[in-house]
Amino acid sequence: MIDRAARTFFHLLAQSSALKKLASRYGMRRPTSFARRFIAGETVGEAIDAARRLEAKHLHLTLDLLGESVTSIDSAASATREYLDVIDAVIASGIERGISLKLTQLGLDVDKATAVDNLRKILEPAEPAGFFVRIDMENSPYTDVTLEIFETLWQQGYRQIGVVLQSALLRSERDLARMAALGAPVRLVKGAYKEPKSVAYQRKSEVDAAYRRMVKAMLTGGHYPAIATHDPAMIRFTQDFARDHHVSADKFEFQMLYGIRRDLQTSLVKDGHRVRVYVPFGREWFPYFMRRLAERPANVGFVVRGILSESG
Ligand code: FDA
């Protein structure tokens, strides 16, 4: 109960422009600043450095240039150009070629055509260069349109793309069947957004039960599923189910967020699993950061300590 209230509180705080200003001022300015625990840096160079450190530990990666909810054609075009620069920088650096992006960052709130055009502009150089492009899933008003755009591009022959489904949503098991029929790779997450009970499970036990059902479906009928979670119970369930059903470790991967459960990331690699780390970076880190706090209010302690020591 307390946990639910805390989550609501952080989702509300995420709307605060005063807090955004304060956090943006102190959160990233030094190598030890508090936001750097979850965000690799503000520049692509910093993200590439972080990626190299992960690769040295045999971890895979997907880079996410943070940004969402742009409201003008110009800002969507500039986010697209920034992604094209990221692609060039990744190619030049020699790190693994993987990116994750959000459709509202590419103009989905302006209109669907703008987002599709911008996504195609990114896929045109990315696909032949061997990038895998994951389209993140945003909150439930965007589920339908995100899946529609994904299906359109898939039908146009793009194959180096994947989508995300959230076990919290009541609809997701149906969406999973639809994606499996297409042959599309799915990243399974619990869901980072506060959703109403008309569309989403409200209890953690229900979200977890749906997550387990979806893991089973993905390991038996999916296409290189990505099991994205830090939850040891979900990870153990996946390992046990895979072992009992003779699904070898190269048929799926685990994914985790930068800075979260680093111990678990490396121990899974030691056990022979492929683990991909989602590496967020960029100036627009505040909403992403607040979602991480909402997931684990205990993290607020180190943020408060960080602000006090930075401003003191
Ligand atoms: P849960 O929240 O139940 O936590 C289980 C345990 O994990 C905790 O007890 C703790 O040990 C650890 N943990 C979890 N969060 C932590 C934190 N912030 N700090 C420290 N420890 C923490 N969501 C979405 O809606 N759309 C998307 O596209 C994506 N994409 C995505 C990619 C990847 C690679 C990951 C790992 C996650 C996402 N998510 C996402 C986020 C996801 O929906 C979810 O909010 C978080 O992963 C937290 O849920 P867990 O499954 O980790 O379990």
mmCIF file of C-alpha atoms and ligand atoms in Angstrom:
data_model
loop_
_atom_site.group_PDB
_atom_site.id
_atom_site.type_symbol
_atom_site.label_atom_id
_atom_site.label_comp_id
_atom_site.label_asym_id
_atom_site.label_seq_id
_atom_site.Cartn_x
_atom_site.Cartn_y
_atom_site.Cartn_z
ATOM 1 C CA MET A 1 0.000 0.000 0.000
ATOM 2 C CA ILE A 2 2.779 2.406 1.065
ATOM 3 C CA ASP A 3 4.635 1.330 -2.030
ATOM 4 C CA ARG A 4 1.654 2.235 -4.270
ATOM 5 C CA ALA A 5 1.317 5.656 -2.629
ATOM 6 C CA ALA A 6 5.052 6.277 -3.048
ATOM 7 C CA ARG A 7 4.859 5.360 -6.718
ATOM 8 C CA THR A 8 1.953 7.764 -7.272
ATOM 9 C CA PHE A 9 3.910 10.459 -5.443
ATOM 10 C CA PHE A 10 6.969 10.031 -7.713
ATOM 11 C CA HIS A 11 4.845 9.964 -10.852
ATOM 12 C CA LEU A 12 3.332 13.291 -9.684
ATOM 13 C CA LEU A 13 6.764 14.730 -8.837
ATOM 14 C CA ALA A 14 7.885 13.850 -12.347
ATOM 15 C CA GLN A 15 5.525 16.605 -13.586
ATOM 16 C CA SER A 16 7.208 19.264 -11.437
ATOM 17 C CA SER A 17 9.239 21.743 -13.426
ATOM 18 C CA ALA A 18 10.864 23.189 -10.254
ATOM 19 C CA LEU A 19 12.166 19.762 -9.307
ATOM 20 C CA LYS A 20 13.297 19.146 -12.876
ATOM 21 C CA LYS A 21 15.326 22.373 -12.730
ATOM 22 C CA LEU A 22 16.906 21.470 -9.397
ATOM 23 C CA ALA A 23 17.728 17.917 -10.452
ATOM 24 C CA SER A 24 19.067 19.028 -13.842
ATOM 25 C CA ARG A 25 21.359 21.475 -12.072
ATOM 26 C CA TYR A 26 22.907 18.979 -9.665
ATOM 27 C CA GLY A 27 22.162 15.541 -11.066
ATOM 28 C CA MET A 28 24.941 15.073 -13.615
ATOM 29 C CA ARG A 29 27.535 17.767 -13.149
ATOM 30 C CA ARG A 30 30.292 15.612 -11.620
ATOM 31 C CA PRO A 31 31.327 12.011 -12.203
ATOM 32 C CA THR A 32 29.931 11.258 -8.721
ATOM 33 C CA SER A 33 26.600 13.111 -9.167
ATOM 34 C CA PHE A 34 23.521 11.128 -8.168
ATOM 35 C CA ALA A 35 21.813 10.777 -11.558
ATOM 36 C CA ARG A 36 24.923 9.119 -12.990
ATOM 37 C CA ARG A 37 24.019 5.955 -11.170
ATOM 38 C CA PHE A 38 21.207 5.404 -13.722
ATOM 39 C CA ILE A 39 22.231 7.616 -16.661
ATOM 40 C CA ALA A 40 25.456 7.085 -18.563
ATOM 41 C CA GLY A 41 26.036 10.780 -19.240
ATOM 42 C CA GLU A 42 24.686 13.682 -21.269
ATOM 43 C CA THR A 43 26.739 13.069 -24.432
ATOM 44 C CA VAL A 44 27.069 10.167 -26.843
ATOM 45 C CA GLY A 45 30.796 10.066 -26.027
ATOM 46 C CA GLU A 46 30.000 9.352 -22.370
ATOM 47 C CA ALA A 47 27.492 6.687 -23.407
ATOM 48 C CA ILE A 48 30.104 5.011 -25.605
ATOM 49 C CA ASP A 49 32.615 5.031 -22.723
ATOM 50 C CA ALA A 50 29.993 3.382 -20.498
ATOM 51 C CA ALA A 51 29.233 0.876 -23.263
ATOM 52 C CA ARG A 52 32.916 -0.059 -23.494
ATOM 53 C CA ARG A 53 33.051 -0.695 -19.748
ATOM 54 C CA LEU A 54 30.019 -2.985 -20.088
ATOM 55 C CA GLU A 55 31.469 -4.815 -23.070
ATOM 56 C CA ALA A 56 34.641 -5.458 -21.067
ATOM 57 C CA LYS A 57 32.375 -7.423 -18.686
ATOM 58 C CA HIS A 58 30.890 -9.389 -21.627
ATOM 59 C CA LEU A 59 27.588 -7.533 -21.401
ATOM 60 C CA HIS A 60 25.620 -6.558 -24.520
ATOM 61 C CA LEU A 61 23.989 -3.174 -24.876
ATOM 62 C CA THR A 62 21.336 -0.992 -26.396
ATOM 63 C CA LEU A 63 21.832 2.790 -26.316
ATOM 64 C CA ASP A 64 18.889 5.051 -25.593
ATOM 65 C CA LEU A 65 19.110 8.748 -26.379
ATOM 66 C CA LEU A 66 16.710 10.037 -23.739
ATOM 67 C CA GLY A 67 13.773 12.128 -24.835
ATOM 68 C CA GLU A 68 10.021 11.781 -25.101
ATOM 69 C CA SER A 69 6.800 13.710 -25.645
ATOM 70 C CA VAL A 70 8.076 16.250 -28.173
ATOM 71 C CA THR A 71 5.258 18.475 -29.382
ATOM 72 C CA SER A 72 6.536 20.102 -32.573
ATOM 73 C CA ILE A 73 7.694 18.895 -35.978
ATOM 74 C CA ASP A 74 10.968 20.785 -35.470
ATOM 75 C CA SER A 75 11.837 19.101 -32.184
ATOM 76 C CA ALA A 76 10.937 15.688 -33.643
ATOM 77 C CA ALA A 77 13.208 16.418 -36.617
ATOM 78 C CA SER A 78 16.007 17.483 -34.331
ATOM 79 C CA ALA A 79 15.642 14.300 -32.189
ATOM 80 C CA THR A 80 15.830 12.305 -35.424
ATOM 81 C CA ARG A 81 19.010 14.110 -36.478
ATOM 82 C CA GLU A 82 20.490 13.446 -33.049
ATOM 83 C CA TYR A 83 19.742 9.734 -33.470
ATOM 84 C CA LEU A 84 21.434 9.768 -36.874
ATOM 85 C CA ASP A 85 24.502 11.306 -35.211
ATOM 86 C CA VAL A 86 24.377 8.595 -32.539
ATOM 87 C CA ILE A 87 24.364 5.949 -35.289
ATOM 88 C CA ASP A 88 27.458 7.510 -36.888
ATOM 89 C CA ALA A 89 29.220 7.756 -33.521
ATOM 90 C CA VAL A 90 28.427 4.135 -32.640
ATOM 91 C CA ILE A 91 29.727 2.932 -36.023
ATOM 92 C CA ALA A 92 32.917 4.975 -35.593
ATOM 93 C CA SER A 93 33.453 3.644 -32.044
ATOM 94 C CA GLY A 94 33.199 -0.040 -32.909
ATOM 95 C CA ILE A 95 30.818 -0.865 -30.009
ATOM 96 C CA GLU A 96 27.830 -3.159 -30.532
ATOM 97 C CA ARG A 97 25.154 -1.672 -32.785
ATOM 98 C CA GLY A 98 21.914 -1.457 -30.857
ATOM 99 C CA ILE A 99 19.569 1.425 -30.074
ATOM 100 C CA SER A 100 16.238 1.861 -28.303
ATOM 101 C CA LEU A 101 13.903 4.771 -29.011
ATOM 102 C CA LYS A 102 10.480 6.168 -28.199
ATOM 103 C CA LEU A 103 7.940 7.148 -30.828
ATOM 104 C CA THR A 104 6.804 10.273 -28.956
ATOM 105 C CA GLN A 105 10.424 11.422 -29.220
ATOM 106 C CA LEU A 106 10.061 11.163 -33.009
ATOM 107 C CA GLY A 107 6.823 13.159 -33.125
ATOM 108 C CA LEU A 108 3.977 10.742 -32.395
ATOM 109 C CA ASP A 109 2.146 13.503 -30.501
ATOM 110 C CA VAL A 110 2.373 15.722 -33.586
ATOM 111 C CA ASP A 111 0.960 13.010 -35.826
ATOM 112 C CA LYS A 112 1.490 9.404 -36.719
ATOM 113 C CA ALA A 113 2.942 10.136 -40.179
ATOM 114 C CA THR A 114 5.673 12.353 -38.687
ATOM 115 C CA ALA A 115 6.759 9.593 -36.304
ATOM 116 C CA VAL A 116 6.749 6.954 -39.068
ATOM 117 C CA ASP A 117 8.757 9.193 -41.435
ATOM 118 C CA ASN A 118 11.314 9.928 -38.731
ATOM 119 C CA LEU A 119 11.589 6.282 -37.743
ATOM 120 C CA ARG A 120 12.207 5.355 -41.394
ATOM 121 C CA LYS A 121 14.909 8.032 -41.609
ATOM 122 C CA ILE A 122 16.643 6.276 -38.708
ATOM 123 C CA LEU A 123 16.106 2.742 -40.032
ATOM 124 C CA GLU A 124 17.462 3.566 -43.503
ATOM 125 C CA PRO A 125 21.089 3.875 -42.369
ATOM 126 C CA ALA A 126 20.672 1.693 -39.253
ATOM 127 C CA GLU A 127 19.448 -1.534 -40.857
ATOM 128 C CA PRO A 128 22.171 -1.974 -43.488
ATOM 129 C CA ALA A 129 24.787 -1.118 -40.847
ATOM 130 C CA GLY A 130 23.494 -4.049 -38.758
ATOM 131 C CA PHE A 131 21.815 -2.105 -35.951
ATOM 132 C CA PHE A 132 18.976 -3.648 -33.987
ATOM 133 C CA VAL A 133 16.375 -0.963 -33.248
ATOM 134 C CA ARG A 134 14.003 -1.556 -30.329
ATOM 135 C CA ILE A 135 10.876 0.579 -30.142
ATOM 136 C CA ASP A 136 10.218 1.184 -26.441
ATOM 137 C CA MET A 137 6.638 1.003 -25.196
ATOM 138 C CA GLU A 138 5.184 4.132 -23.603
ATOM 139 C CA ASN A 139 1.993 4.490 -21.574
ATOM 140 C CA SER A 140 -1.279 2.875 -22.603
ATOM 141 C CA PRO A 141 -2.703 5.668 -24.830
ATOM 142 C CA TYR A 142 0.216 4.814 -27.188
ATOM 143 C CA THR A 143 -0.010 1.015 -27.168
ATOM 144 C CA ASP A 144 -2.261 0.621 -30.218
ATOM 145 C CA VAL A 145 -0.482 3.140 -32.395
ATOM 146 C CA THR A 146 2.978 1.840 -31.420
ATOM 147 C CA LEU A 147 2.029 -1.715 -32.394
ATOM 148 C CA GLU A 148 0.397 -0.484 -35.632
ATOM 149 C CA ILE A 149 3.533 1.430 -36.648
ATOM 150 C CA PHE A 150 5.692 -1.551 -35.764
ATOM 151 C CA GLU A 151 3.511 -3.895 -37.856
ATOM 152 C CA THR A 152 3.530 -1.522 -40.831
ATOM 153 C CA LEU A 153 7.316 -1.369 -40.868
ATOM 154 C CA TRP A 154 7.609 -5.110 -40.338
ATOM 155 C CA GLN A 155 5.310 -5.710 -43.295
ATOM 156 C CA GLN A 156 7.449 -3.334 -45.359
ATOM 157 C CA GLY A 157 10.335 -5.731 -44.780
ATOM 158 C CA TYR A 158 12.239 -4.169 -41.872
ATOM 159 C CA ARG A 159 13.504 -7.093 -39.806
ATOM 160 C CA GLN A 160 16.085 -5.570 -37.476
ATOM 161 C CA ILE A 161 13.365 -4.080 -35.289
ATOM 162 C CA GLY A 162 11.639 -5.208 -32.125
ATOM 163 C CA VAL A 163 8.834 -4.114 -29.863
ATOM 164 C CA VAL A 164 8.131 -4.077 -26.106
ATOM 165 C CA LEU A 165 5.120 -5.500 -24.238
ATOM 166 C CA GLN A 166 4.182 -4.733 -20.617
ATOM 167 C CA SER A 167 2.798 -7.556 -18.456
ATOM 168 C CA ALA A 168 0.914 -4.936 -16.399
ATOM 169 C CA LEU A 169 -1.526 -4.308 -19.254
ATOM 170 C CA LEU A 170 -4.593 -6.554 -19.462
ATOM 171 C CA ARG A 171 -4.293 -6.667 -23.260
ATOM 172 C CA SER A 172 -0.640 -7.742 -23.491
ATOM 173 C CA GLU A 173 -1.139 -11.505 -23.736
ATOM 174 C CA ARG A 174 -3.295 -10.947 -26.833
ATOM 175 C CA ASP A 175 -0.674 -8.567 -28.238
ATOM 176 C CA LEU A 176 1.977 -11.194 -27.594
ATOM 177 C CA ALA A 177 0.079 -13.741 -29.684
ATOM 178 C CA ARG A 178 -0.209 -11.120 -32.452
ATOM 179 C CA MET A 179 3.543 -10.415 -32.361
ATOM 180 C CA ALA A 180 4.388 -14.137 -32.250
ATOM 181 C CA ALA A 181 2.266 -14.709 -35.370
ATOM 182 C CA LEU A 182 4.255 -11.990 -37.110
ATOM 183 C CA GLY A 183 7.575 -13.519 -36.011
ATOM 184 C CA ALA A 184 8.575 -10.305 -34.245
ATOM 185 C CA PRO A 185 11.098 -10.175 -31.386
ATOM 186 C CA VAL A 186 9.512 -8.940 -28.162
ATOM 187 C CA ARG A 187 11.096 -7.443 -25.055
ATOM 188 C CA LEU A 188 8.942 -8.316 -22.056
ATOM 189 C CA VAL A 189 8.788 -5.783 -19.187
ATOM 190 C CA LYS A 190 6.429 -5.292 -16.259
ATOM 191 C CA GLY A 191 5.607 -1.704 -17.267
ATOM 192 C CA ALA A 192 6.976 1.564 -15.907
ATOM 193 C CA TYR A 193 3.887 3.776 -16.099
ATOM 194 C CA LYS A 194 1.036 4.405 -13.715
ATOM 195 C CA GLU A 195 -2.022 2.971 -15.468
ATOM 196 C CA PRO A 196 -5.740 2.940 -14.545
ATOM 197 C CA LYS A 197 -7.440 -0.288 -13.499
ATOM 198 C CA SER A 198 -9.577 -0.240 -16.634
ATOM 199 C CA VAL A 199 -6.479 -1.251 -18.619
ATOM 200 C CA ALA A 200 -3.919 -2.607 -16.156
ATOM 201 C CA TYR A 201 -3.438 -4.994 -13.243
ATOM 202 C CA GLN A 202 -3.007 -2.996 -10.039
ATOM 203 C CA ARG A 203 -1.469 -5.650 -7.812
ATOM 204 C CA LYS A 204 2.188 -6.683 -8.110
ATOM 205 C CA SER A 205 1.142 -10.333 -7.724
ATOM 206 C CA GLU A 206 -1.105 -10.025 -10.811
ATOM 207 C CA VAL A 207 1.570 -8.244 -12.859
ATOM 208 C CA ASP A 208 4.073 -10.946 -11.869
ATOM 209 C CA ALA A 209 1.639 -13.779 -12.686
ATOM 210 C CA ALA A 210 1.041 -12.275 -16.144
ATOM 211 C CA TYR A 211 4.810 -11.858 -16.554
ATOM 212 C CA ARG A 212 5.316 -15.580 -15.847
ATOM 213 C CA ARG A 213 2.571 -16.599 -18.301
ATOM 214 C CA MET A 214 4.146 -14.401 -20.952
ATOM 215 C CA VAL A 215 7.643 -15.799 -20.300
ATOM 216 C CA LYS A 216 6.252 -19.311 -20.879
ATOM 217 C CA ALA A 217 4.570 -18.262 -24.129
ATOM 218 C CA MET A 218 7.692 -16.459 -25.334
ATOM 219 C CA LEU A 219 10.110 -19.262 -24.528
ATOM 220 C CA THR A 220 7.932 -21.803 -26.302
ATOM 221 C CA GLY A 221 6.567 -19.784 -29.244
ATOM 222 C CA GLY A 222 8.479 -16.498 -29.375
ATOM 223 C CA HIS A 223 11.275 -15.209 -31.569
ATOM 224 C CA TYR A 224 14.456 -14.531 -29.622
ATOM 225 C CA PRO A 225 12.629 -13.089 -26.597
ATOM 226 C CA ALA A 226 14.213 -10.498 -24.321
ATOM 227 C CA ILE A 227 13.277 -11.026 -20.686
ATOM 228 C CA ALA A 228 13.787 -7.543 -19.245
ATOM 229 C CA THR A 229 13.607 -7.469 -15.462
ATOM 230 C CA HIS A 230 15.699 -7.084 -12.316
ATOM 231 C CA ASP A 231 13.357 -9.286 -10.350
ATOM 232 C CA PRO A 232 15.254 -12.371 -9.131
ATOM 233 C CA ALA A 233 11.964 -14.322 -8.941
ATOM 234 C CA MET A 234 11.185 -13.675 -12.643
ATOM 235 C CA ILE A 235 14.762 -14.501 -13.612
ATOM 236 C CA ARG A 236 14.753 -17.776 -11.676
ATOM 237 C CA PHE A 237 11.382 -18.677 -13.197
ATOM 238 C CA THR A 238 12.776 -18.056 -16.700
ATOM 239 C CA GLN A 239 15.895 -20.131 -16.022
ATOM 240 C CA ASP A 240 13.872 -23.024 -14.558
ATOM 241 C CA PHE A 241 11.307 -22.998 -17.358
ATOM 242 C CA ALA A 242 14.024 -22.845 -20.032
ATOM 243 C CA ARG A 243 15.899 -25.755 -18.436
ATOM 244 C CA ASP A 244 12.766 -27.906 -18.031
ATOM 245 C CA HIS A 245 11.682 -27.257 -21.626
ATOM 246 C CA HIS A 246 15.139 -27.615 -23.190
ATOM 247 C CA VAL A 247 15.315 -24.006 -24.375
ATOM 248 C CA SER A 248 19.037 -23.306 -24.689
ATOM 249 C CA ALA A 249 20.591 -20.075 -23.388
ATOM 250 C CA ASP A 250 21.276 -18.774 -26.919
ATOM 251 C CA LYS A 251 17.528 -18.718 -27.730
ATOM 252 C CA PHE A 252 16.708 -15.771 -25.464
ATOM 253 C CA GLU A 253 18.402 -13.006 -23.500
ATOM 254 C CA PHE A 254 17.992 -11.143 -20.243
ATOM 255 C CA GLN A 255 17.947 -7.357 -20.237
ATOM 256 C CA MET A 256 18.481 -4.889 -17.399
ATOM 257 C CA LEU A 257 18.779 -1.153 -16.979
ATOM 258 C CA TYR A 258 22.095 0.637 -16.599
ATOM 259 C CA GLY A 259 23.110 0.898 -12.949
ATOM 260 C CA ILE A 260 20.484 -1.488 -11.591
ATOM 261 C CA ARG A 261 21.471 -4.871 -10.111
ATOM 262 C CA ARG A 262 24.950 -4.797 -11.640
ATOM 263 C CA ASP A 263 25.779 -7.827 -9.465
ATOM 264 C CA LEU A 264 22.980 -9.831 -11.076
ATOM 265 C CA GLN A 265 24.006 -8.698 -14.580
ATOM 266 C CA THR A 266 27.501 -10.134 -14.200
ATOM 267 C CA SER A 267 26.451 -13.280 -12.342
ATOM 268 C CA LEU A 268 24.025 -14.173 -15.162
ATOM 269 C CA VAL A 269 26.840 -13.739 -17.685
ATOM 270 C CA LYS A 270 28.988 -16.094 -15.572
ATOM 271 C CA ASP A 271 26.128 -18.623 -15.681
ATOM 272 C CA GLY A 272 26.262 -18.559 -19.494
ATOM 273 C CA HIS A 273 23.369 -16.197 -20.229
ATOM 274 C CA ARG A 274 23.356 -13.344 -22.681
ATOM 275 C CA VAL A 275 22.584 -10.096 -20.828
ATOM 276 C CA ARG A 276 21.903 -6.785 -22.523
ATOM 277 C CA VAL A 277 22.113 -3.504 -20.636
ATOM 278 C CA TYR A 278 19.908 -0.582 -21.612
ATOM 279 C CA VAL A 279 22.211 2.446 -21.582
ATOM 280 C CA PRO A 280 20.293 5.742 -21.347
ATOM 281 C CA PHE A 281 22.053 9.045 -21.958
ATOM 282 C CA GLY A 282 21.291 12.612 -23.002
ATOM 283 C CA ARG A 283 20.188 15.910 -21.558
ATOM 284 C CA GLU A 284 16.510 14.941 -21.226
ATOM 285 C CA TRP A 285 17.052 12.452 -18.416
ATOM 286 C CA PHE A 286 14.585 13.711 -15.800
ATOM 287 C CA PRO A 287 11.401 11.692 -16.654
ATOM 288 C CA TYR A 288 13.407 8.475 -17.070
ATOM 289 C CA PHE A 289 15.155 9.128 -13.767
ATOM 290 C CA MET A 290 11.863 9.731 -11.964
ATOM 291 C CA ARG A 291 10.422 6.457 -13.272
ATOM 292 C CA ARG A 292 13.402 4.667 -11.726
ATOM 293 C CA LEU A 293 12.701 6.334 -8.370
ATOM 294 C CA ALA A 294 9.006 5.443 -8.593
ATOM 295 C CA GLU A 295 9.987 1.788 -9.041
ATOM 296 C CA ARG A 296 12.155 1.823 -5.960
ATOM 297 C CA PRO A 297 11.429 4.666 -3.545
ATOM 298 C CA ALA A 298 14.385 3.425 -1.407
ATOM 299 C CA ASN A 299 16.621 5.058 -4.035
ATOM 300 C CA VAL A 300 15.413 8.480 -2.992
ATOM 301 C CA GLY A 301 17.769 8.387 0.012
ATOM 302 C CA PHE A 302 20.871 8.457 -2.117
ATOM 303 C CA VAL A 303 19.394 11.230 -4.293
ATOM 304 C CA VAL A 304 18.709 13.438 -1.269
ATOM 305 C CA ARG A 305 22.219 12.763 0.069
ATOM 306 C CA GLY A 306 23.551 13.579 -3.414
ATOM 307 C CA ILE A 307 21.689 16.905 -3.656
ATOM 308 C CA LEU A 308 22.830 17.915 -0.165
ATOM 309 C CA SER A 309 26.478 17.131 -0.864
ATOM 310 C CA GLU A 310 26.432 18.790 -4.320
ATOM 311 C CA SER A 311 24.735 21.975 -3.179
ATOM 312 C CA GLY A 312 26.654 22.233 0.099
HETATM 313 P P1 FDA B 1 10.198 -4.914 -9.919
HETATM 314 O O1 FDA B 1 9.907 -3.463 -10.082
HETATM 315 O O2 FDA B 1 9.113 -5.796 -9.386
HETATM 316 O O3 FDA B 1 11.490 -5.032 -9.015
HETATM 317 C C1 FDA B 1 12.077 -6.268 -8.655
HETATM 318 C C2 FDA B 1 13.426 -6.037 -7.982
HETATM 319 O O4 FDA B 1 14.321 -5.429 -8.924
HETATM 320 C C3 FDA B 1 13.392 -5.062 -6.833
HETATM 321 O O5 FDA B 1 13.027 -5.697 -5.644
HETATM 322 C C4 FDA B 1 14.834 -4.572 -6.830
HETATM 323 O O6 FDA B 1 15.668 -5.545 -6.267
HETATM 324 C C5 FDA B 1 15.149 -4.467 -8.284
HETATM 325 N N1 FDA B 1 14.842 -3.110 -8.864
HETATM 326 C C6 FDA B 1 13.823 -2.814 -9.703
HETATM 327 N N2 FDA B 1 13.842 -1.500 -10.041
HETATM 328 C C7 FDA B 1 14.886 -0.953 -9.395
HETATM 329 C C8 FDA B 1 15.429 0.355 -9.334
HETATM 330 N N3 FDA B 1 14.889 1.372 -10.002
HETATM 331 N N4 FDA B 1 16.525 0.561 -8.563
HETATM 332 C C9 FDA B 1 17.087 -0.471 -7.882
HETATM 333 N N5 FDA B 1 16.612 -1.738 -7.893
HETATM 334 C C10 FDA B 1 15.528 -1.984 -8.634
HETATM 335 N N6 FDA B 1 9.068 -0.153 -19.217
HETATM 336 C C11 FDA B 1 8.154 0.285 -20.099
HETATM 337 O O7 FDA B 1 7.034 0.595 -19.705
HETATM 338 N N7 FDA B 1 8.482 0.412 -21.438
HETATM 339 C C12 FDA B 1 9.703 0.046 -21.913
HETATM 340 O O8 FDA B 1 9.952 0.143 -23.130
HETATM 341 C C13 FDA B 1 10.667 -0.445 -20.988
HETATM 342 N N8 FDA B 1 11.920 -0.815 -21.396
HETATM 343 C C14 FDA B 1 12.756 -1.445 -20.496
HETATM 344 C C15 FDA B 1 13.963 -2.000 -20.945
HETATM 345 C C16 FDA B 1 14.748 -2.738 -20.073
HETATM 346 C C17 FDA B 1 16.027 -3.354 -20.578
HETATM 347 C C18 FDA B 1 14.326 -2.932 -18.704
HETATM 348 C C19 FDA B 1 15.119 -3.766 -17.749
HETATM 349 C C20 FDA B 1 13.166 -2.355 -18.265
HETATM 350 C C21 FDA B 1 12.383 -1.595 -19.134
HETATM 351 N N9 FDA B 1 11.201 -1.014 -18.691
HETATM 352 C C22 FDA B 1 10.317 -0.527 -19.620
HETATM 353 C C23 FDA B 1 10.947 -0.839 -17.231
HETATM 354 C C24 FDA B 1 10.077 -1.951 -16.646
HETATM 355 O O9 FDA B 1 8.765 -1.848 -17.126
HETATM 356 C C25 FDA B 1 10.039 -1.886 -15.120
HETATM 357 O O10 FDA B 1 9.475 -0.678 -14.726
HETATM 358 C C26 FDA B 1 11.399 -2.042 -14.450
HETATM 359 O O11 FDA B 1 12.196 -2.980 -15.109
HETATM 360 C C27 FDA B 1 11.224 -2.493 -12.989
HETATM 361 O O12 FDA B 1 10.571 -3.723 -12.949
HETATM 362 P P2 FDA B 1 11.306 -5.109 -12.611
HETATM 363 O O13 FDA B 1 10.862 -6.106 -13.614
HETATM 364 O O14 FDA B 1 12.754 -4.920 -12.519
HETATM 365 O O15 FDA B 1 10.672 -5.621 -11.270
#
